[in-house]
Amino acid sequence: MQERDNWVHDVEMAEPSFGDNTADSDRLRRALAPGADAPPLYMDLELIRNLPDLFRDNGYRVSCCLFRDSQGWVVTGVAPPGSDASWLGLAVDLGTTRYVLALIELGSGRELARVSRDNPQAELGTDILTRIHYVGDSRQRLQSMQELVLEDMRAAAGELCREAGAELENIVNVALAGNTAMTHFFLGLPPKWIIREPYIPALNEPDLVPASRLGLPFGSQARVLCFPGVGSYFGGDLLAGILSSGMHDSEEISILVDVGTNAEVVLGSRDWLIACAGAAGPALEEGMSEIGKQAGSGIIDKVWYDESAGDFRARTLDGEPPVGICGSGIIDLAAELFRCGLLDFRGKFLPDVMPERFKSVDGIIHFVLIHGAESGSGEDLVLGQPEVDSLIRSKAAMYTILETITSSVGLELGDISRFHVAGTFGSYIDPDSAVRIGMLPDLPRERFIPLGNSSLAGAARVLQSPEAIAEVHAVSKKVTYLELNVNQEFMNRFSAAKFLPHTDRSRFPSQDG
Amino acid sequence: MQERDNWVHDVEMAEPSFGDNTADSDRLRRALAPGADAPPLYMDLELIRNLPDLFRDNGYRVSCCLFRDSQGWVVTGVAPPGSDASWLGLAVDLGTTRYVLALIELGSGRELARVSRDNPQAELGTDILTRIHYVGDSRQRLQSMQELVLEDMRAAAGELCREAGAELENIVNVALAGNTAMTHFFLGLPPKWIIREPYIPALNEPDLVPASRLGLPFGSQARVLCFPGVGSYFGGDLLAGILSSGMHDSEEISILVDVGTNAEVVLGSRDWLIACAGAAGPALEEGMSEIGKQAGSGIIDKVWYDESAGDFRARTLDGEPPVGICGSGIIDLAAELFRCGLLDFRGKFLPDVMPERFKSVDGIIHFVLIHGAESGSGEDLVLGQPEVDSLIRSKAAMYTILETITSSVGLELGDISRFHVAGTFGSYIDPDSAVRIGMLPDLPRERFIPLGNSSLAGAARVLQSPEAIAEVHAVSKKVTYLELNVNQEFMNRFSAAKFLPHTDRSRFPSQDG
């Protein structure tokens, strides 16, 4: 296949003659994949059926759309010449809680529209574990789980096309990045063994799947590429993140961190990649505390202590009265409480310093961030000691994972040149705060790079650049998955990291002075 | 893929562990196609869905069936270990008039049962041309044409399985050899341009097609391999014939002749292959004369002049009173008429030699082979002068085609070491008779080799020997198709061949003396 910068090929074939009576479909194949060592190129019968008339009506000139997986190429559409602008791609970030679709013009690589929706599977289980247990061994429940997201996606794609003034049938290439369980549900594959030792998925390297097999009403030859996973705890979403970060292509040592219930971490460069995942605890997830929430309206994303006013200040994402706080806000809050001496180095409240900000609820001490009079709900927004303890464990786990993976390859945290933080968390987090509480290492701040929705960006990338597919498969082969051994050494590190910022203050020089 | 002598693979995989957490489907793929340069191997989602439980129930030991086309491999079935005997293949010779199915045990290569049926498409047109004109540009008529044969084939396959005590769903690999038009109808591809200059098929090299796409009720992952064609007038049936003759693998110069309305001829050796097809006229087809019929009950296949009795004798295939004569019988008859001096060297009747055997119908002279009193119908079985003229043109066309293709590569007819004659015609024809009338060249008789149903044999061969697939595709690439130019030289040769046996008697030395 000739290397091209997009998936759309304008093809001009020699018209057949007595001296060249190659069949129509073989003629197209030859034009697309010349040479004896041409890679496999698949054309469906339904597509071949239309070629003879299409070729003769257009003087053997057509516009084709291709797609590929690790094994070969597929022709996903053929149309009269000059149809370049009508070929569309759909990038999908299929998250456990939310999913995002982006409509991409394949000829130009331009994003036309984007929509974000709740994953409706949440009605059968809010988290992965619950959903897998719900499905159990039932083929029928698996199908319900699959159909929930497919049905919603049909509606969402329709909405997206209306917004962009496009037709669903013009969607021919779909790239989807999801974690291993979401990818299994999407494809209707049994997820049971993902969560049972030794954690074996049914499939890690999916071939292209016809969209019609999934009941997706796109082009008749549309194909879905699901990003490959590396293991049960390292899915296509993280692979898409690597692709979007560019760390697999850099000479420098980079790290990529994706924080959720699990912290997923990839360390490496163009020469090697090592990954691990570990329970970071729920501290940074919605629901971690009474006031912990996802980013949204009335949600506090930033907290600081105003020296001149002598009091705490909070900012909500949209300026509405506060009703909750997201992960980045909690990290800010903990960092400021520590800086102002309201938390000691063990993470225990010191209420005597500012007693008007504390109250006791059921004998447990709480810091009052927002008084009821100023909150959106009329209730105090509070942070209790148990929630701080939970945050401390989470940040210690994160730091320990970072330290463990780095030392496993003989490096130190300071060797990391680029520190990518993925997701909403990465977009909102203030590195100063995260470093202050010892969650992230004390690196020069410019090394911290928020990635935004890196799964979606990675999915979009393969729709924009055919050569990215080869990168995806090369990366999936290159990543070594490090099984985090929770042994004595890990526990020692964890214990040392359960202080603010750390028992070894010399690791956090920026905080002295 | 490891080279094996059949399509069935017993696979024993290492059980997964923390140190080897390859996904189930990737584990199977790795076992079947080890190595970094492994060829593409496709597994359907439906098949992957069943792997996790199947593997765990059987200690990671399974029996697999594979199939392949020119582009890659497909897993057509996976079952518990020890299922070798249950994997079945179906070989199909899809002829214009008749089709034949053979059920093959894939593990042993043994043929279990065979059935031959009329091609029901005949109700929409007895010959290819009529069927293609009937379909025209109508998608709906094309579908009817396709469905006619598919529906009949479903019933025939069911019958075959009942006979062999097998289940339809155990059929996983299907190999079909048909001419280009029959293959297009079978796959639902528009045949229109096959018969219009410059004679371009929609498809010459089909990939494996899921049997389910054709509504064939076989194994859920069953695949159909249609033999590739070389052009509109050189279909998969002839390619299967080459495969079955072995001429593509021989150092000697061989020729393969398949006689129907068109004479299809292939000449060559392991180093080169050249093919051509030409109109041989209807003389050897059923309906060529009042008495011309397909081989069957009451059909004369052999005619000779009994010197002692001083009269003609005829044998029917099954000893029943004669009702017609097939191609080989007509050739015998013409040869004997010529030998006895009842035909002159121009092919004109000389009735005075044996007046009691001739009668005039509407002023046209006819030879009476069987008198009404002895025939199955009560009517005289007669051969008229116009039908002899037609036979002379046919045999002259055949000889001219043989001479033309041979001389096109600088050879003479005498250089042919093996002369394969395909089909029913090849099985019944008496080479002495064919040489006597100058239809076939005067070679030592042992060089003539009847092939029988070589299309079916070729189709069966790829079910019995995986390596035959590579041969098929190598042969399809190797064959050079010679467009028969009906120019002055061809016409000169044709004119010289319109005598019995030929104007140049020195070419037929066996007939002197």
PDB file of N, CA and C in Angstrom, chain B residues 1 4 6-11 28 32 41-43 47 54 62-68 73-80 83-90 104-107 169-174 208 219 221-223 462-463 466:
ATOM      1  N   MET B   1       2.329 -20.665   9.761  1.00  0.00           N
ATOM      2  CA  MET B   1       1.496 -21.855   9.967  1.00  0.00           C
ATOM      3  C   MET B   1       2.375 -23.075   9.696  1.00  0.00           C
ATOM      4  N   ARG B   4       1.021 -28.917   7.287  1.00  0.00           N
ATOM      5  CA  ARG B   4       0.363 -30.127   7.739  1.00  0.00           C
ATOM      6  C   ARG B   4      -0.288 -30.784   6.539  1.00  0.00           C
ATOM      7  N   ASN B   6      -3.343 -32.044   6.555  1.00  0.00           N
ATOM      8  CA  ASN B   6      -4.777 -31.782   6.455  1.00  0.00           C
ATOM      9  C   ASN B   6      -5.130 -30.501   7.213  1.00  0.00           C
ATOM     10  N   TRP B   7      -6.398 -30.141   7.182  1.00  0.00           N
ATOM     11  CA  TRP B   7      -6.817 -28.849   7.734  1.00  0.00           C
ATOM     12  C   TRP B   7      -7.089 -28.913   9.233  1.00  0.00           C
ATOM     13  N   VAL B   8      -7.051 -30.095   9.813  1.00  0.00           N
ATOM     14  CA  VAL B   8      -7.408 -30.259  11.225  1.00  0.00           C
ATOM     15  C   VAL B   8      -6.157 -30.139  12.095  1.00  0.00           C
ATOM     16  N   HIS B   9      -6.218 -29.294  13.086  1.00  0.00           N
ATOM     17  CA  HIS B   9      -5.079 -29.094  13.989  1.00  0.00           C
ATOM     18  C   HIS B   9      -5.492 -29.442  15.413  1.00  0.00           C
ATOM     19  N   ASP B  10      -4.740 -30.333  16.027  1.00  0.00           N
ATOM     20  CA  ASP B  10      -4.917 -30.537  17.459  1.00  0.00           C
ATOM     21  C   ASP B  10      -3.981 -29.566  18.155  1.00  0.00           C
ATOM     22  N   VAL B  11      -4.550 -28.770  19.023  1.00  0.00           N
ATOM     23  CA  VAL B  11      -3.750 -27.719  19.637  1.00  0.00           C
ATOM     24  C   VAL B  11      -3.691 -27.930  21.137  1.00  0.00           C
ATOM     25  N   LEU B  28      -4.513 -18.849  21.217  1.00  0.00           N
ATOM     26  CA  LEU B  28      -4.799 -19.809  20.150  1.00  0.00           C
ATOM     27  C   LEU B  28      -4.074 -19.407  18.866  1.00  0.00           C
ATOM     28  N   LEU B  32      -1.333 -21.545  16.769  1.00  0.00           N
ATOM     29  CA  LEU B  32      -1.550 -21.948  15.377  1.00  0.00           C
ATOM     30  C   LEU B  32      -0.540 -21.313  14.441  1.00  0.00           C
ATOM     31  N   LEU B  41      -4.212 -14.523  10.302  1.00  0.00           N
ATOM     32  CA  LEU B  41      -5.080 -15.617  10.749  1.00  0.00           C
ATOM     33  C   LEU B  41      -6.304 -14.969  11.364  1.00  0.00           C
ATOM     34  N   TYR B  42      -7.451 -15.196  10.748  1.00  0.00           N
ATOM     35  CA  TYR B  42      -8.662 -14.502  11.169  1.00  0.00           C
ATOM     36  C   TYR B  42      -9.540 -15.410  12.026  1.00  0.00           C
ATOM     37  N   MET B  43     -10.027 -14.849  13.123  1.00  0.00           N
ATOM     38  CA  MET B  43     -10.999 -15.549  13.976  1.00  0.00           C
ATOM     39  C   MET B  43     -12.201 -14.637  14.148  1.00  0.00           C
ATOM     40  N   LEU B  47     -16.743 -16.920  17.232  1.00  0.00           N
ATOM     41  CA  LEU B  47     -15.882 -18.027  17.628  1.00  0.00           C
ATOM     42  C   LEU B  47     -15.104 -17.675  18.902  1.00  0.00           C
ATOM     43  N   LEU B  54     -14.523 -22.970  26.566  1.00  0.00           N
ATOM     44  CA  LEU B  54     -14.014 -24.168  25.888  1.00  0.00           C
ATOM     45  C   LEU B  54     -12.593 -24.506  26.364  1.00  0.00           C
ATOM     46  N   VAL B  62      -7.615 -28.202  22.349  1.00  0.00           N
ATOM     47  CA  VAL B  62      -8.760 -28.144  21.444  1.00  0.00           C
ATOM     48  C   VAL B  62      -8.400 -28.741  20.086  1.00  0.00           C
ATOM     49  N   SER B  63      -9.447 -29.015  19.326  1.00  0.00           N
ATOM     50  CA  SER B  63      -9.289 -29.419  17.935  1.00  0.00           C
ATOM     51  C   SER B  63      -9.809 -28.259  17.072  1.00  0.00           C
ATOM     52  N   CYS B  64      -8.969 -27.811  16.136  1.00  0.00           N
ATOM     53  CA  CYS B  64      -9.323 -26.661  15.297  1.00  0.00           C
ATOM     54  C   CYS B  64      -9.381 -27.065  13.844  1.00  0.00           C
ATOM     55  N   CYS B  65     -10.222 -26.414  13.103  1.00  0.00           N
ATOM     56  CA  CYS B  65     -10.178 -26.579  11.665  1.00  0.00           C
ATOM     57  C   CYS B  65      -9.831 -25.239  11.037  1.00  0.00           C
ATOM     58  N   LEU B  66      -8.915 -25.264  10.092  1.00  0.00           N
ATOM     59  CA  LEU B  66      -8.485 -24.044   9.409  1.00  0.00           C
ATOM     60  C   LEU B  66      -8.846 -24.121   7.934  1.00  0.00           C
ATOM     61  N   PHE B  67      -8.799 -22.955   7.303  1.00  0.00           N
ATOM     62  CA  PHE B  67      -8.956 -22.892   5.857  1.00  0.00           C
ATOM     63  C   PHE B  67      -8.168 -21.661   5.425  1.00  0.00           C
ATOM     64  N   ARG B  68      -7.891 -21.522   4.148  1.00  0.00           N
ATOM     65  CA  ARG B  68      -7.165 -20.324   3.744  1.00  0.00           C
ATOM     66  C   ARG B  68      -7.469 -19.933   2.309  1.00  0.00           C
ATOM     67  N   TRP B  73      -5.307 -16.965   6.562  1.00  0.00           N
ATOM     68  CA  TRP B  73      -5.975 -18.115   7.154  1.00  0.00           C
ATOM     69  C   TRP B  73      -7.227 -17.697   7.920  1.00  0.00           C
ATOM     70  N   VAL B  74      -8.133 -18.649   8.060  1.00  0.00           N
ATOM     71  CA  VAL B  74      -9.327 -18.432   8.867  1.00  0.00           C
ATOM     72  C   VAL B  74      -9.520 -19.674   9.747  1.00  0.00           C
ATOM     73  N   VAL B  75      -9.879 -19.468  10.995  1.00  0.00           N
ATOM     74  CA  VAL B  75     -10.258 -20.590  11.849  1.00  0.00           C
ATOM     75  C   VAL B  75     -11.734 -20.863  11.572  1.00  0.00           C
ATOM     76  N   THR B  76     -12.024 -22.037  10.990  1.00  0.00           N
ATOM     77  CA  THR B  76     -13.408 -22.332  10.596  1.00  0.00           C
ATOM     78  C   THR B  76     -14.148 -23.151  11.650  1.00  0.00           C
ATOM     79  N   GLY B  77     -13.439 -23.567  12.683  1.00  0.00           N
ATOM     80  CA  GLY B  77     -14.114 -24.283  13.755  1.00  0.00           C
ATOM     81  C   GLY B  77     -13.169 -24.580  14.903  1.00  0.00           C
ATOM     82  N   VAL B  78     -13.696 -24.569  16.107  1.00  0.00           N
ATOM     83  CA  VAL B  78     -12.936 -24.980  17.297  1.00  0.00           C
ATOM     84  C   VAL B  78     -13.858 -25.860  18.124  1.00  0.00           C
ATOM     85  N   ALA B  79     -13.332 -26.975  18.619  1.00  0.00           N
ATOM     86  CA  ALA B  79     -14.150 -27.924  19.372  1.00  0.00           C
ATOM     87  C   ALA B  79     -13.262 -28.622  20.407  1.00  0.00           C
ATOM     88  N   PRO B  80     -13.890 -29.359  21.316  1.00  0.00           N
ATOM     89  CA  PRO B  80     -13.080 -30.103  22.287  1.00  0.00           C
ATOM     90  C   PRO B  80     -12.089 -31.032  21.581  1.00  0.00           C
ATOM     91  N   SER B  83     -12.061 -34.209  18.282  1.00  0.00           N
ATOM     92  CA  SER B  83     -13.197 -34.025  17.377  1.00  0.00           C
ATOM     93  C   SER B  83     -12.795 -34.207  15.911  1.00  0.00           C
ATOM     94  N   ASP B  84     -11.592 -34.713  15.684  1.00  0.00           N
ATOM     95  CA  ASP B  84     -11.053 -34.761  14.318  1.00  0.00           C
ATOM     96  C   ASP B  84     -12.033 -35.319  13.293  1.00  0.00           C
ATOM     97  N   ALA B  85     -12.715 -36.391  13.661  1.00  0.00           N
ATOM     98  CA  ALA B  85     -13.542 -37.083  12.673  1.00  0.00           C
ATOM     99  C   ALA B  85     -14.787 -36.284  12.317  1.00  0.00           C
ATOM    100  N   SER B  86     -15.116 -35.282  13.132  1.00  0.00           N
ATOM    101  CA  SER B  86     -16.373 -34.594  12.869  1.00  0.00           C
ATOM    102  C   SER B  86     -16.225 -33.413  11.914  1.00  0.00           C
ATOM    103  N   TRP B  87     -15.014 -33.005  11.599  1.00  0.00           N
ATOM    104  CA  TRP B  87     -14.837 -31.869  10.679  1.00  0.00           C
ATOM    105  C   TRP B  87     -15.062 -32.347   9.244  1.00  0.00           C
ATOM    106  N   LEU B  88     -16.002 -31.696   8.560  1.00  0.00           N
ATOM    107  CA  LEU B  88     -16.317 -32.108   7.197  1.00  0.00           C
ATOM    108  C   LEU B  88     -16.070 -30.994   6.192  1.00  0.00           C
ATOM    109  N   GLY B  89     -15.744 -31.422   4.984  1.00  0.00           N
ATOM    110  CA  GLY B  89     -15.611 -30.488   3.876  1.00  0.00           C
ATOM    111  C   GLY B  89     -16.610 -30.851   2.793  1.00  0.00           C
ATOM    112  N   LEU B  90     -16.940 -29.870   1.978  1.00  0.00           N
ATOM    113  CA  LEU B  90     -17.859 -30.107   0.871  1.00  0.00           C
ATOM    114  C   LEU B  90     -17.182 -29.626  -0.413  1.00  0.00           C
ATOM    115  N   ILE B 104     -16.510 -34.699   2.278  1.00  0.00           N
ATOM    116  CA  ILE B 104     -15.161 -35.191   2.565  1.00  0.00           C
ATOM    117  C   ILE B 104     -14.895 -35.093   4.061  1.00  0.00           C
ATOM    118  N   GLU B 105     -14.353 -36.140   4.629  1.00  0.00           N
ATOM    119  CA  GLU B 105     -13.911 -36.076   6.027  1.00  0.00           C
ATOM    120  C   GLU B 105     -12.555 -35.378   6.035  1.00  0.00           C
ATOM    121  N   LEU B 106     -12.486 -34.211   6.676  1.00  0.00           N
ATOM    122  CA  LEU B 106     -11.275 -33.401   6.539  1.00  0.00           C
ATOM    123  C   LEU B 106     -10.056 -34.016   7.228  1.00  0.00           C
ATOM    124  N   GLY B 107     -10.297 -34.730   8.317  1.00  0.00           N
ATOM    125  CA  GLY B 107      -9.170 -35.330   9.022  1.00  0.00           C
ATOM    126  C   GLY B 107      -8.469 -36.400   8.202  1.00  0.00           C
ATOM    127  N   GLU B 169     -23.991 -28.942  10.261  1.00  0.00           N
ATOM    128  CA  GLU B 169     -23.165 -27.958  10.956  1.00  0.00           C
ATOM    129  C   GLU B 169     -21.715 -28.403  11.111  1.00  0.00           C
ATOM    130  N   ASN B 170     -21.450 -29.683  10.784  1.00  0.00           N
ATOM    131  CA  ASN B 170     -20.057 -30.131  10.828  1.00  0.00           C
ATOM    132  C   ASN B 170     -19.287 -29.768   9.559  1.00  0.00           C
ATOM    133  N   ILE B 171     -20.012 -29.307   8.545  1.00  0.00           N
ATOM    134  CA  ILE B 171     -19.332 -28.849   7.325  1.00  0.00           C
ATOM    135  C   ILE B 171     -18.717 -27.479   7.607  1.00  0.00           C
ATOM    136  N   VAL B 172     -17.413 -27.385   7.519  1.00  0.00           N
ATOM    137  CA  VAL B 172     -16.748 -26.114   7.831  1.00  0.00           C
ATOM    138  C   VAL B 172     -15.945 -25.550   6.661  1.00  0.00           C
ATOM    139  N   ASN B 173     -15.446 -26.426   5.786  1.00  0.00           N
ATOM    140  CA  ASN B 173     -14.674 -25.947   4.632  1.00  0.00           C
ATOM    141  C   ASN B 173     -15.371 -26.372   3.335  1.00  0.00           C
ATOM    142  N   VAL B 174     -15.651 -25.399   2.483  1.00  0.00           N
ATOM    143  CA  VAL B 174     -16.311 -25.694   1.216  1.00  0.00           C
ATOM    144  C   VAL B 174     -15.411 -25.216   0.089  1.00  0.00           C
ATOM    145  N   LEU B 208     -12.120 -15.985   0.782  1.00  0.00           N
ATOM    146  CA  LEU B 208     -13.045 -16.902   1.446  1.00  0.00           C
ATOM    147  C   LEU B 208     -14.331 -16.149   1.798  1.00  0.00           C
ATOM    148  N   GLY B 219     -21.468 -25.096   9.435  1.00  0.00           N
ATOM    149  CA  GLY B 219     -20.898 -24.596  10.672  1.00  0.00           C
ATOM    150  C   GLY B 219     -20.941 -23.074  10.701  1.00  0.00           C
ATOM    151  N   GLN B 221     -18.901 -20.933  11.418  1.00  0.00           N
ATOM    152  CA  GLN B 221     -17.701 -20.276  10.891  1.00  0.00           C
ATOM    153  C   GLN B 221     -17.274 -20.858   9.540  1.00  0.00           C
ATOM    154  N   ALA B 222     -18.145 -21.661   8.915  1.00  0.00           N
ATOM    155  CA  ALA B 222     -17.781 -22.297   7.640  1.00  0.00           C
ATOM    156  C   ALA B 222     -17.436 -21.243   6.590  1.00  0.00           C
ATOM    157  N   ARG B 223     -16.452 -21.555   5.777  1.00  0.00           N
ATOM    158  CA  ARG B 223     -16.034 -20.644   4.720  1.00  0.00           C
ATOM    159  C   ARG B 223     -16.065 -21.367   3.380  1.00  0.00           C
ATOM    160  N   VAL B 462      -8.241 -29.632  -2.678  1.00  0.00           N
ATOM    161  CA  VAL B 462      -7.884 -28.570  -1.721  1.00  0.00           C
ATOM    162  C   VAL B 462      -8.475 -28.835  -0.338  1.00  0.00           C
ATOM    163  N   LEU B 463      -9.497 -29.697  -0.292  1.00  0.00           N
ATOM    164  CA  LEU B 463     -10.018 -30.064   1.033  1.00  0.00           C
ATOM    165  C   LEU B 463      -9.150 -31.144   1.672  1.00  0.00           C
ATOM    166  N   PRO B 466      -3.884 -29.083   2.304  1.00  0.00           N
ATOM    167  CA  PRO B 466      -3.757 -27.628   2.444  1.00  0.00           C
ATOM    168  C   PRO B 466      -2.785 -27.007   1.447  1.00  0.00           C
TER     169      PRO B 466
END
